[in-house]
CSV table of C-alpha atoms in Angstrom, one decimal:
chain,number,residue,atom,x,y,z
A,1,UNK,CA,91.8,38.6,66.9
A,2,UNK,CA,90.5,42.0,66.6
A,3,UNK,CA,89.2,41.7,70.2
A,4,UNK,CA,92.7,40.8,71.4
A,5,UNK,CA,94.1,43.6,69.4
A,6,UNK,CA,91.9,46.2,71.0
A,7,UNK,CA,92.7,44.8,74.4
A,8,UNK,CA,96.4,45.2,73.7
A,9,UNK,CA,95.8,48.7,72.2
A,10,UNK,CA,93.8,49.6,75.3
A,11,UNK,CA,96.5,48.3,77.5
A,12,UNK,CA,99.1,50.3,75.7
A,13,UNK,CA,97.1,53.5,75.8
A,14,UNK,CA,96.4,52.9,79.5
A,15,UNK,CA,100.1,52.5,80.2
A,16,UNK,CA,100.9,55.7,78.4
A,17,UNK,CA,98.1,57.8,79.9
A,18,UNK,CA,98.2,56.5,83.5
A,19,UNK,CA,101.5,58.2,84.6
A,20,UNK,CA,100.3,61.5,83.2
A,21,UNK,CA,96.9,61.2,84.9
A,22,UNK,CA,98.7,60.2,88.1
A,23,UNK,CA,101.0,63.2,87.9
A,24,UNK,CA,98.0,65.5,87.2
A,25,UNK,CA,96.0,64.3,90.1
A,26,UNK,CA,98.8,63.6,92.7
A,27,UNK,CA,101.8,65.7,91.6
A,28,UNK,CA,103.2,68.6,93.4
A,29,UNK,CA,104.6,68.9,96.8
A,30,UNK,CA,102.2,67.3,99.3
A,31,UNK,CA,103.0,69.9,102.0
A,32,UNK,CA,102.2,72.7,99.6
A,33,UNK,CA,98.9,71.1,98.6
A,34,UNK,CA,97.9,70.5,102.2
A,35,UNK,CA,98.5,74.1,103.3
A,36,UNK,CA,96.8,75.5,100.2
A,37,UNK,CA,93.8,73.3,100.9
A,38,UNK,CA,93.8,74.5,104.4
A,39,UNK,CA,93.8,78.1,103.3
A,40,UNK,CA,90.9,77.4,100.9
A,41,UNK,CA,88.9,76.1,103.8
A,42,UNK,CA,89.6,79.3,105.7
A,43,UNK,CA,88.6,81.4,102.7
A,44,UNK,CA,85.4,79.4,102.1
A,45,UNK,CA,84.2,79.8,105.7
A,46,UNK,CA,85.3,83.5,105.8
A,47,UNK,CA,83.3,84.0,102.7
A,48,UNK,CA,80.1,82.7,104.3
A,49,UNK,CA,80.5,85.2,107.1
A,50,UNK,CA,82.0,88.0,105.0
A,51,UNK,CA,79.1,87.9,102.6
A,52,UNK,CA,76.7,88.4,105.5
A,53,UNK,CA,78.9,91.1,107.1
A,54,UNK,CA,79.0,93.0,103.8
A,55,UNK,CA,75.2,92.7,103.4
A,56,UNK,CA,75.6,90.8,100.1
A,57,UNK,CA,74.0,87.7,101.6
A,58,UNK,CA,71.0,87.6,104.0
A,59,UNK,CA,72.1,87.0,107.6
A,60,UNK,CA,71.5,83.4,108.8
A,61,UNK,CA,72.5,82.9,112.4
A,62,UNK,CA,72.9,79.1,112.0
A,63,UNK,CA,75.1,79.4,108.9
A,64,UNK,CA,77.2,82.1,110.4
A,65,UNK,CA,77.7,80.1,113.6
A,66,UNK,CA,78.6,77.0,111.6
A,67,UNK,CA,81.2,78.8,109.5
A,68,UNK,CA,82.7,80.5,112.6
A,69,UNK,CA,82.9,77.2,114.4
A,70,UNK,CA,84.6,75.7,111.4
A,71,UNK,CA,87.2,78.5,111.5
A,72,UNK,CA,87.9,77.8,115.2
A,73,UNK,CA,88.4,74.1,114.3
A,74,UNK,CA,90.7,75.0,111.5
A,75,UNK,CA,92.9,77.1,113.8
A,76,UNK,CA,93.2,74.0,116.0
A,77,UNK,CA,94.3,71.6,113.3
A,78,UNK,CA,98.0,70.8,113.7
A,79,UNK,CA,99.9,72.2,110.7
A,80,UNK,CA,103.3,70.9,111.6
A,81,UNK,CA,103.6,68.8,108.5
A,82,UNK,CA,102.5,71.7,106.2
A,83,UNK,CA,105.3,74.2,106.8
A,84,UNK,CA,108.5,72.1,106.4
A,85,UNK,CA,111.9,73.5,105.3
A,86,UNK,CA,112.6,73.1,101.6
A,87,UNK,CA,109.1,74.1,100.6
A,88,UNK,CA,109.4,77.8,100.1
A,89,UNK,CA,109.3,79.6,96.7
A,90,UNK,CA,113.1,79.8,96.9
A,91,UNK,CA,113.0,75.9,96.7
A,92,UNK,CA,109.9,75.2,94.6
A,93,UNK,CA,109.5,78.3,92.4
A,94,UNK,CA,106.0,79.2,91.3
A,95,UNK,CA,104.3,76.2,92.9
A,96,UNK,CA,104.1,78.1,96.2
A,97,UNK,CA,104.1,81.8,97.4
A,98,UNK,CA,105.7,80.9,100.8
A,99,UNK,CA,108.7,83.1,101.4
A,100,UNK,CA,111.8,81.5,102.9
A,101,UNK,CA,111.5,84.0,105.7
A,102,UNK,CA,109.4,81.5,107.6
A,103,UNK,CA,112.5,79.3,108.0
A,104,UNK,CA,114.9,82.2,108.8
A,105,UNK,CA,115.7,83.8,112.1
A,106,UNK,CA,112.7,83.9,114.3
A,107,UNK,CA,110.3,83.4,111.4
A,108,UNK,CA,108.7,80.2,112.7
A,109,UNK,CA,108.2,81.6,116.2
A,110,UNK,CA,106.5,84.7,114.8
A,111,UNK,CA,104.2,82.5,112.6
A,112,UNK,CA,103.3,80.4,115.7
A,113,UNK,CA,102.4,83.7,117.6
A,114,UNK,CA,100.3,84.9,114.7
A,115,UNK,CA,98.6,81.4,114.7
A,116,UNK,CA,97.7,81.9,118.3
A,117,UNK,CA,96.3,85.3,117.7
A,118,UNK,CA,94.3,83.9,114.8
A,119,UNK,CA,92.8,81.2,117.1
A,120,UNK,CA,91.8,83.9,119.6
A,121,UNK,CA,90.3,86.1,116.9
A,122,UNK,CA,88.3,83.1,115.5
A,123,UNK,CA,87.0,82.3,119.0
A,124,UNK,CA,85.9,85.9,119.3
A,125,UNK,CA,84.1,85.7,116.1
A,126,UNK,CA,82.4,82.4,117.0
A,127,UNK,CA,81.3,83.9,120.3
A,128,UNK,CA,79.2,86.5,118.5
A,129,UNK,CA,78.3,84.9,115.2
A,130,UNK,CA,74.7,84.2,116.3
A,131,UNK,CA,74.2,87.6,117.7
A,132,UNK,CA,73.0,89.3,114.5
A,133,UNK,CA,74.4,90.7,111.3
A,134,UNK,CA,75.8,93.8,112.9
A,135,UNK,CA,78.1,91.7,115.2
A,136,UNK,CA,79.9,90.0,112.3
A,137,UNK,CA,81.9,92.9,110.7
A,138,UNK,CA,83.6,94.0,113.9
A,139,UNK,CA,84.5,90.5,114.9
A,140,UNK,CA,85.8,89.6,111.4
A,141,UNK,CA,88.2,92.5,111.5
A,142,UNK,CA,90.7,90.9,114.0
A,143,UNK,CA,90.6,87.7,112.0
A,144,UNK,CA,91.5,89.5,108.8
A,145,UNK,CA,94.3,91.3,110.7
A,146,UNK,CA,96.0,88.0,111.5
A,147,UNK,CA,95.6,86.7,107.9
A,148,UNK,CA,97.3,90.0,106.8
A,149,UNK,CA,100.0,89.7,109.4
A,150,UNK,CA,101.0,86.3,108.3
A,151,UNK,CA,100.8,87.1,104.6
A,152,UNK,CA,102.7,90.3,105.0
A,153,UNK,CA,105.6,88.5,106.6
A,154,UNK,CA,105.6,85.1,104.8
A,155,UNK,CA,103.7,85.3,101.5
A,156,UNK,CA,105.0,86.5,98.1
A,157,UNK,CA,102.3,89.0,96.9
A,158,UNK,CA,100.1,88.0,93.9
A,159,UNK,CA,101.3,89.3,90.6
B,1,UNK,CA,142.4,134.0,69.5
B,2,UNK,CA,142.8,130.7,71.4
B,3,UNK,CA,142.9,132.6,74.6
B,4,UNK,CA,139.7,134.3,73.8
B,5,UNK,CA,138.0,131.0,72.9
B,6,UNK,CA,139.1,129.5,76.2
B,7,UNK,CA,137.9,132.5,78.0
B,8,UNK,CA,134.6,132.3,76.2
B,9,UNK,CA,134.2,128.6,76.9
B,10,UNK,CA,135.0,129.2,80.6
B,11,UNK,CA,132.4,131.9,80.7
B,12,UNK,CA,129.7,129.7,79.1
B,13,UNK,CA,130.6,126.9,81.5
B,14,UNK,CA,130.2,129.2,84.4
B,15,UNK,CA,126.9,130.5,83.2
B,16,UNK,CA,125.6,126.9,82.6
B,17,UNK,CA,126.8,125.9,86.1
B,18,UNK,CA,125.2,128.9,87.7
B,19,UNK,CA,122.0,128.3,85.9
B,20,UNK,CA,122.1,124.7,86.8
B,21,UNK,CA,122.7,125.6,90.4
B,22,UNK,CA,119.8,128.0,90.5
B,23,UNK,CA,117.5,125.6,88.8
B,24,UNK,CA,118.4,122.6,90.9
B,25,UNK,CA,119.0,124.1,94.4
B,26,UNK,CA,116.7,122.8,97.1
B,27,UNK,CA,113.5,124.9,97.2
B,28,UNK,CA,111.8,126.1,100.3
B,29,UNK,CA,108.3,127.4,101.0
B,30,UNK,CA,107.7,131.0,101.9
B,31,UNK,CA,107.8,131.1,105.7
B,32,UNK,CA,104.7,133.3,105.9
B,33,UNK,CA,102.7,130.7,104.1
B,34,UNK,CA,102.6,128.5,107.3
B,35,UNK,CA,102.9,131.3,109.9
B,36,UNK,CA,99.2,131.8,110.2
B,37,UNK,CA,98.2,128.1,110.1
B,38,UNK,CA,97.3,126.3,113.3
B,39,UNK,CA,97.4,122.5,113.2
B,40,UNK,CA,94.6,120.4,114.6
B,41,UNK,CA,96.1,117.1,115.9
B,42,UNK,CA,92.8,115.2,115.7
B,43,UNK,CA,92.4,116.1,112.0
B,44,UNK,CA,96.1,115.3,111.5
B,45,UNK,CA,95.5,111.7,112.7
B,46,UNK,CA,93.3,111.1,109.6
B,47,UNK,CA,96.0,112.6,107.4
B,48,UNK,CA,98.6,110.3,109.1
B,49,UNK,CA,96.7,107.2,108.2
B,50,UNK,CA,95.7,108.3,104.7
B,51,UNK,CA,99.4,109.3,104.1
B,52,UNK,CA,100.6,105.9,105.1
B,53,UNK,CA,103.5,107.2,107.2
B,54,UNK,CA,103.5,104.2,109.4
B,55,UNK,CA,104.3,101.8,106.5
B,56,UNK,CA,107.8,103.0,106.2
B,57,UNK,CA,108.5,104.8,109.5
B,58,UNK,CA,107.7,101.9,111.8
B,59,UNK,CA,109.3,98.5,111.9
B,60,UNK,CA,107.2,96.0,109.9
B,61,UNK,CA,106.9,93.8,113.1
B,62,UNK,CA,105.8,96.8,115.2
B,63,UNK,CA,102.5,96.5,117.0
B,64,UNK,CA,102.5,100.2,117.8
B,65,UNK,CA,102.1,101.9,114.4
B,66,UNK,CA,102.6,105.3,115.9
B,67,UNK,CA,106.2,104.7,117.2
B,68,UNK,CA,107.9,106.2,114.2
B,69,UNK,CA,111.4,104.7,114.7
B,70,UNK,CA,112.0,104.3,111.0
B,71,UNK,CA,114.0,101.3,109.7
B,72,UNK,CA,111.9,100.1,106.7
B,73,UNK,CA,114.2,99.2,103.8
B,74,UNK,CA,113.1,100.2,100.3
B,75,UNK,CA,115.1,98.1,97.8
B,76,UNK,CA,115.4,99.7,94.4
B,77,UNK,CA,117.5,99.8,91.2
B,78,UNK,CA,119.4,102.7,92.8
B,79,UNK,CA,120.3,101.0,96.1
B,80,UNK,CA,118.6,100.6,99.4
B,81,UNK,CA,116.8,103.5,101.1
B,82,UNK,CA,116.3,103.2,104.8
B,83,UNK,CA,113.4,105.2,106.3
B,84,UNK,CA,114.6,107.5,109.1
B,85,UNK,CA,113.2,108.1,112.6
B,86,UNK,CA,110.5,110.8,112.4
B,87,UNK,CA,109.3,110.5,116.0
B,88,UNK,CA,109.2,113.7,118.1
B,89,UNK,CA,112.6,112.8,119.7
B,90,UNK,CA,114.6,116.1,119.4
B,91,UNK,CA,117.9,114.4,118.8
B,92,UNK,CA,117.1,111.3,116.7
B,93,UNK,CA,113.7,112.3,115.3
B,94,UNK,CA,112.2,115.5,114.1
B,95,UNK,CA,111.2,117.0,117.5
B,96,UNK,CA,113.5,120.0,116.9
B,97,UNK,CA,111.8,121.0,113.6
B,98,UNK,CA,109.4,123.9,113.0
B,99,UNK,CA,106.2,123.6,111.0
B,100,UNK,CA,108.0,125.4,108.1
B,101,UNK,CA,110.8,122.8,108.2
B,102,UNK,CA,108.2,120.1,108.0
B,103,UNK,CA,106.4,121.8,105.1
B,104,UNK,CA,109.7,122.1,103.3
B,105,UNK,CA,110.2,118.4,103.7
B,106,UNK,CA,106.7,117.3,102.7
B,107,UNK,CA,106.1,119.8,99.8
B,108,UNK,CA,109.6,120.5,98.5
B,109,UNK,CA,111.7,117.5,99.5
B,110,UNK,CA,114.1,119.8,101.3
B,111,UNK,CA,115.8,119.1,104.6
B,112,UNK,CA,116.0,121.7,107.4
B,113,UNK,CA,119.7,122.0,106.5
B,114,UNK,CA,118.7,122.9,102.9
B,115,UNK,CA,119.7,119.7,101.1
B,116,UNK,CA,117.6,117.5,98.9
B,117,UNK,CA,115.8,114.4,100.2
B,118,UNK,CA,115.9,111.4,97.9
B,119,UNK,CA,112.5,110.8,96.3
B,120,UNK,CA,112.1,107.5,98.1
B,121,UNK,CA,110.4,109.9,100.5
B,122,UNK,CA,107.4,110.4,98.3
B,123,UNK,CA,107.3,114.2,98.3
B,124,UNK,CA,106.5,114.0,94.6
B,125,UNK,CA,103.0,113.0,95.8
B,126,UNK,CA,102.9,114.8,99.1
B,127,UNK,CA,103.6,118.1,97.4
B,128,UNK,CA,100.0,118.0,96.2
B,129,UNK,CA,98.8,118.1,99.8
B,130,UNK,CA,96.7,121.0,101.1
B,131,UNK,CA,98.7,123.3,103.5
B,132,UNK,CA,96.2,122.8,106.3
B,133,UNK,CA,96.7,119.0,106.0
B,134,UNK,CA,100.4,119.6,106.4
B,135,UNK,CA,99.9,121.7,109.5
B,136,UNK,CA,97.4,119.2,110.9
B,137,UNK,CA,99.7,116.3,110.3
B,138,UNK,CA,102.6,118.2,112.0
B,139,UNK,CA,100.4,118.8,115.0
B,140,UNK,CA,99.5,115.1,115.2
B,141,UNK,CA,103.1,113.9,114.9
B,142,UNK,CA,104.0,116.1,118.0
B,143,UNK,CA,101.5,113.9,120.1
B,144,UNK,CA,103.2,110.6,119.2
B,145,UNK,CA,105.8,108.8,121.5
B,146,UNK,CA,109.5,109.7,120.9
B,147,UNK,CA,112.0,107.1,119.9
B,148,UNK,CA,115.8,107.5,120.6
B,149,UNK,CA,116.8,105.0,118.0
B,150,UNK,CA,119.3,106.6,115.6
B,151,UNK,CA,118.4,106.7,111.9
B,152,UNK,CA,120.3,104.4,109.6
B,153,UNK,CA,122.0,105.8,106.5
B,154,UNK,CA,120.9,104.8,103.0
B,155,UNK,CA,123.0,102.2,101.2
B,156,UNK,CA,123.5,103.8,97.8
B,157,UNK,CA,126.4,103.7,95.4
B,158,UNK,CA,127.7,106.4,93.0
B,159,UNK,CA,126.2,108.4,91.3
B,160,UNK,CA,122.9,107.7,93.1
B,161,UNK,CA,124.2,108.8,96.5
B,162,UNK,CA,124.8,112.4,95.3
B,163,UNK,CA,122.0,114.5,96.8
B,164,UNK,CA,122.8,117.4,94.4
B,165,UNK,CA,121.8,115.2,91.5
B,166,UNK,CA,118.3,115.0,93.0
B,167,UNK,CA,117.9,118.6,92.1
B,168,UNK,CA,118.0,117.7,88.4
B,169,UNK,CA,115.5,114.9,89.1
B,170,UNK,CA,113.2,117.4,90.7
B,171,UNK,CA,113.4,119.7,87.7
B,172,UNK,CA,112.4,116.8,85.4
B,173,UNK,CA,109.6,115.3,87.5
B,174,UNK,CA,108.4,117.6,90.2
B,175,UNK,CA,106.0,119.6,88.0
B,176,UNK,CA,103.4,116.8,88.0
B,177,UNK,CA,99.9,118.0,88.9
B,178,UNK,CA,96.9,115.8,89.6
B,179,UNK,CA,96.5,113.2,86.8
B,180,UNK,CA,93.4,111.1,87.3
B,181,UNK,CA,89.7,112.0,87.1
B,182,UNK,CA,88.2,114.4,89.7
B,183,UNK,CA,84.7,115.4,88.6
B,184,UNK,CA,82.4,115.9,91.5
B,185,UNK,CA,83.1,115.9,95.2
B,186,UNK,CA,83.6,112.1,95.6
B,187,UNK,CA,86.1,111.7,92.8
B,188,UNK,CA,87.9,114.8,93.8
B,189,UNK,CA,88.3,113.4,97.3
B,190,UNK,CA,89.3,110.0,96.0
B,191,UNK,CA,91.9,111.6,93.7
B,192,UNK,CA,93.3,113.6,96.6
B,193,UNK,CA,93.5,110.5,98.8
B,194,UNK,CA,95.1,108.4,96.1
B,195,UNK,CA,97.4,110.9,94.4
B,196,UNK,CA,98.5,113.2,97.2
B,197,UNK,CA,98.2,111.5,100.6
B,198,UNK,CA,98.1,107.7,99.7
B,199,UNK,CA,100.9,108.2,97.1
B,200,UNK,CA,99.5,105.0,95.5
B,201,UNK,CA,101.1,105.8,92.1
B,202,UNK,CA,104.6,105.6,93.6
B,203,UNK,CA,104.3,101.8,93.4
B,204,UNK,CA,101.3,101.3,91.0
B,205,UNK,CA,102.6,103.5,88.1
B,206,UNK,CA,105.6,102.4,86.1
B,207,UNK,CA,108.7,104.6,86.1
B,208,UNK,CA,111.1,105.7,83.3
B,209,UNK,CA,114.8,105.1,83.2
B,210,UNK,CA,115.5,107.9,85.6
B,211,UNK,CA,112.9,106.9,88.1
B,212,UNK,CA,110.2,109.4,87.1
B,213,UNK,CA,106.5,108.3,87.1
B,214,UNK,CA,105.2,107.6,83.6
B,215,UNK,CA,101.9,109.6,83.8
B,216,UNK,CA,100.8,108.2,80.4
B,217,UNK,CA,100.5,104.8,82.1
B,218,UNK,CA,99.0,106.1,85.3
B,219,UNK,CA,98.2,103.3,87.8
B,220,UNK,CA,98.8,100.7,85.1
B,221,UNK,CA,101.0,98.5,87.3
B,222,UNK,CA,104.8,98.2,87.4
B,223,UNK,CA,107.7,95.9,88.1
B,224,UNK,CA,108.2,95.3,91.8
B,225,UNK,CA,111.4,97.2,92.5
B,226,UNK,CA,112.2,95.0,95.5
B,227,UNK,CA,112.1,91.6,93.9
B,228,UNK,CA,110.1,89.3,91.8
B,229,UNK,CA,106.6,89.8,90.7
B,230,UNK,CA,104.7,92.9,89.6
B,231,UNK,CA,102.8,95.6,91.4
B,232,UNK,CA,99.3,95.1,89.9
B,233,UNK,CA,97.6,97.7,87.7
B,234,UNK,CA,94.5,99.3,89.2
B,235,UNK,CA,92.8,100.6,86.1
B,236,UNK,CA,89.2,99.2,85.6
B,237,UNK,CA,90.3,96.8,82.9
B,238,UNK,CA,92.9,95.4,85.2
B,239,UNK,CA,91.1,95.5,88.5
B,240,UNK,CA,87.6,94.2,87.8
B,241,UNK,CA,86.3,94.2,91.4
B,242,UNK,CA,83.3,96.3,92.2
B,243,UNK,CA,83.6,99.6,94.0
B,244,UNK,CA,82.2,97.8,97.1
B,245,UNK,CA,84.8,95.0,96.7
B,246,UNK,CA,87.6,97.5,96.6
B,247,UNK,CA,86.4,99.5,99.6
B,248,UNK,CA,86.0,96.3,101.6
B,249,UNK,CA,89.5,95.2,100.6
B,250,UNK,CA,91.0,98.5,101.8
B,251,UNK,CA,89.2,98.1,105.1
B,252,UNK,CA,89.8,94.4,105.8
B,253,UNK,CA,92.4,93.1,103.4
B,254,UNK,CA,90.0,90.5,102.1
B,255,UNK,CA,89.7,90.0,98.4
B,256,UNK,CA,86.2,89.1,96.9
B,257,UNK,CA,87.1,85.4,97.3
B,258,UNK,CA,88.4,85.9,100.8
B,259,UNK,CA,92.1,85.6,100.2
B,260,UNK,CA,93.9,88.2,102.2
B,261,UNK,CA,96.3,91.0,101.2
B,262,UNK,CA,100.0,90.2,101.5
B,263,UNK,CA,103.2,92.1,101.1
B,264,UNK,CA,103.2,95.8,101.2
B,265,UNK,CA,99.4,96.0,100.7
B,266,UNK,CA,98.9,94.3,104.1
B,267,UNK,CA,100.6,97.2,105.6
B,268,UNK,CA,98.7,99.7,103.5
B,269,UNK,CA,95.4,98.1,104.6
B,270,UNK,CA,96.4,98.5,108.3
B,271,UNK,CA,96.6,102.3,107.6
B,272,UNK,CA,93.5,102.6,105.4
B,273,UNK,CA,91.4,100.6,107.9
B,274,UNK,CA,91.5,103.8,110.0
B,275,UNK,CA,89.9,105.9,107.3
B,276,UNK,CA,86.2,106.7,107.2
B,277,UNK,CA,84.1,104.4,105.1
B,278,UNK,CA,83.3,107.4,102.9
B,279,UNK,CA,87.0,108.0,102.2
B,280,UNK,CA,87.6,104.3,101.3
B,281,UNK,CA,84.6,104.4,99.0
B,282,UNK,CA,86.0,107.6,97.4
B,283,UNK,CA,89.3,105.8,96.7
B,284,UNK,CA,87.4,102.9,95.1
B,285,UNK,CA,85.3,105.3,93.0
B,286,UNK,CA,88.4,107.0,91.8
B,287,UNK,CA,90.0,103.7,90.7
B,288,UNK,CA,86.8,102.7,88.9
B,289,UNK,CA,86.9,106.0,87.0
B,290,UNK,CA,90.5,105.7,85.9
B,291,UNK,CA,91.0,105.8,82.1
B,292,UNK,CA,92.3,102.6,80.4
B,293,UNK,CA,96.1,102.1,80.4
B,294,UNK,CA,98.4,99.3,79.6
């Protein structure tokens, strides 16, 4: 009896908790989550190279090259399902910092152009990542410039 | 008796009006002050980048940050200010100006015709510039390409479109000196870069009801006049990055966790990337030395 009771109680608790857990783990707009994850991968790999460029981390040619190669790959991933109309901060509020400007006149074409520039800058970085610590900073600059160009046009600044 | 009272009142009104006119008329620099100065265009380029001219006087999409067509729109509680063409074009830009005209604009907020500029042009900060830097910047601006794009008028409503009223604003707020710490050569340089040239406080310091900077909350952050969100505070309790982190951010736009600057700061970074590493470090040192404010 008591065993049956605890089973029932367990089932009731599970029924109550599961939707909340599901919402916590899988809620949110999938496009927003995908692009934020993509940005995190950029940031992580930039951090590996940036730490060496700044002299905070000892230079390691293999690690620098691997991170730079990752960046090149990331610029080649198709993002067409990330940046879909209806997912700006005008639509979703604080869930995203994407400005509606991306979907307004010429916005998308501009973003695509910046994406192309970013790919070229990442290739430039990958071409010199094994050449020593001194090569990193100057090659990282053009990458950062494209990050900034896109954020300036399409991202609501942090509070 | 009534007649005398009316006469007296009229007299008082005239005196007040005259005093008001004298107090609030557009000021100009003594012409001799700049007569002997020779500008150095190469030195002026450094002033240009530190002064952030390109952020408002080029189009945000412009790849050439020295084609000073104007066009940037500053949204505010008072209306929308549109930055004018300041390229050397003699008709649409400032090619017909003299160095003294330029000094009057930068240091006194006064047009060559003797009217007030609106303080969206940050002469409240630029007036702290060294005369030689004004002359050098003027020399550099002469070397830039002309643009024949006409300037666009501001979009302001009454009473904020009255340039005369700016005279009163200047009386209230234009006596501000240097505010932050400046002990030693590095802090002094950082303070000059932040408070005079970079005019950082124009966004990062809150304003009172009439749009004057609240110097008691210096660099403590402010509402974003052009929309949602806040301009962040930069005092050490608010900005906890190291001096090196700040200098690196000003050079590359990368935060310590390798997010990248957005909004207006992305444009500011494009300017500051052209400074010497020593100057960026001086700015960072100044920020780390700011007193606490809320």
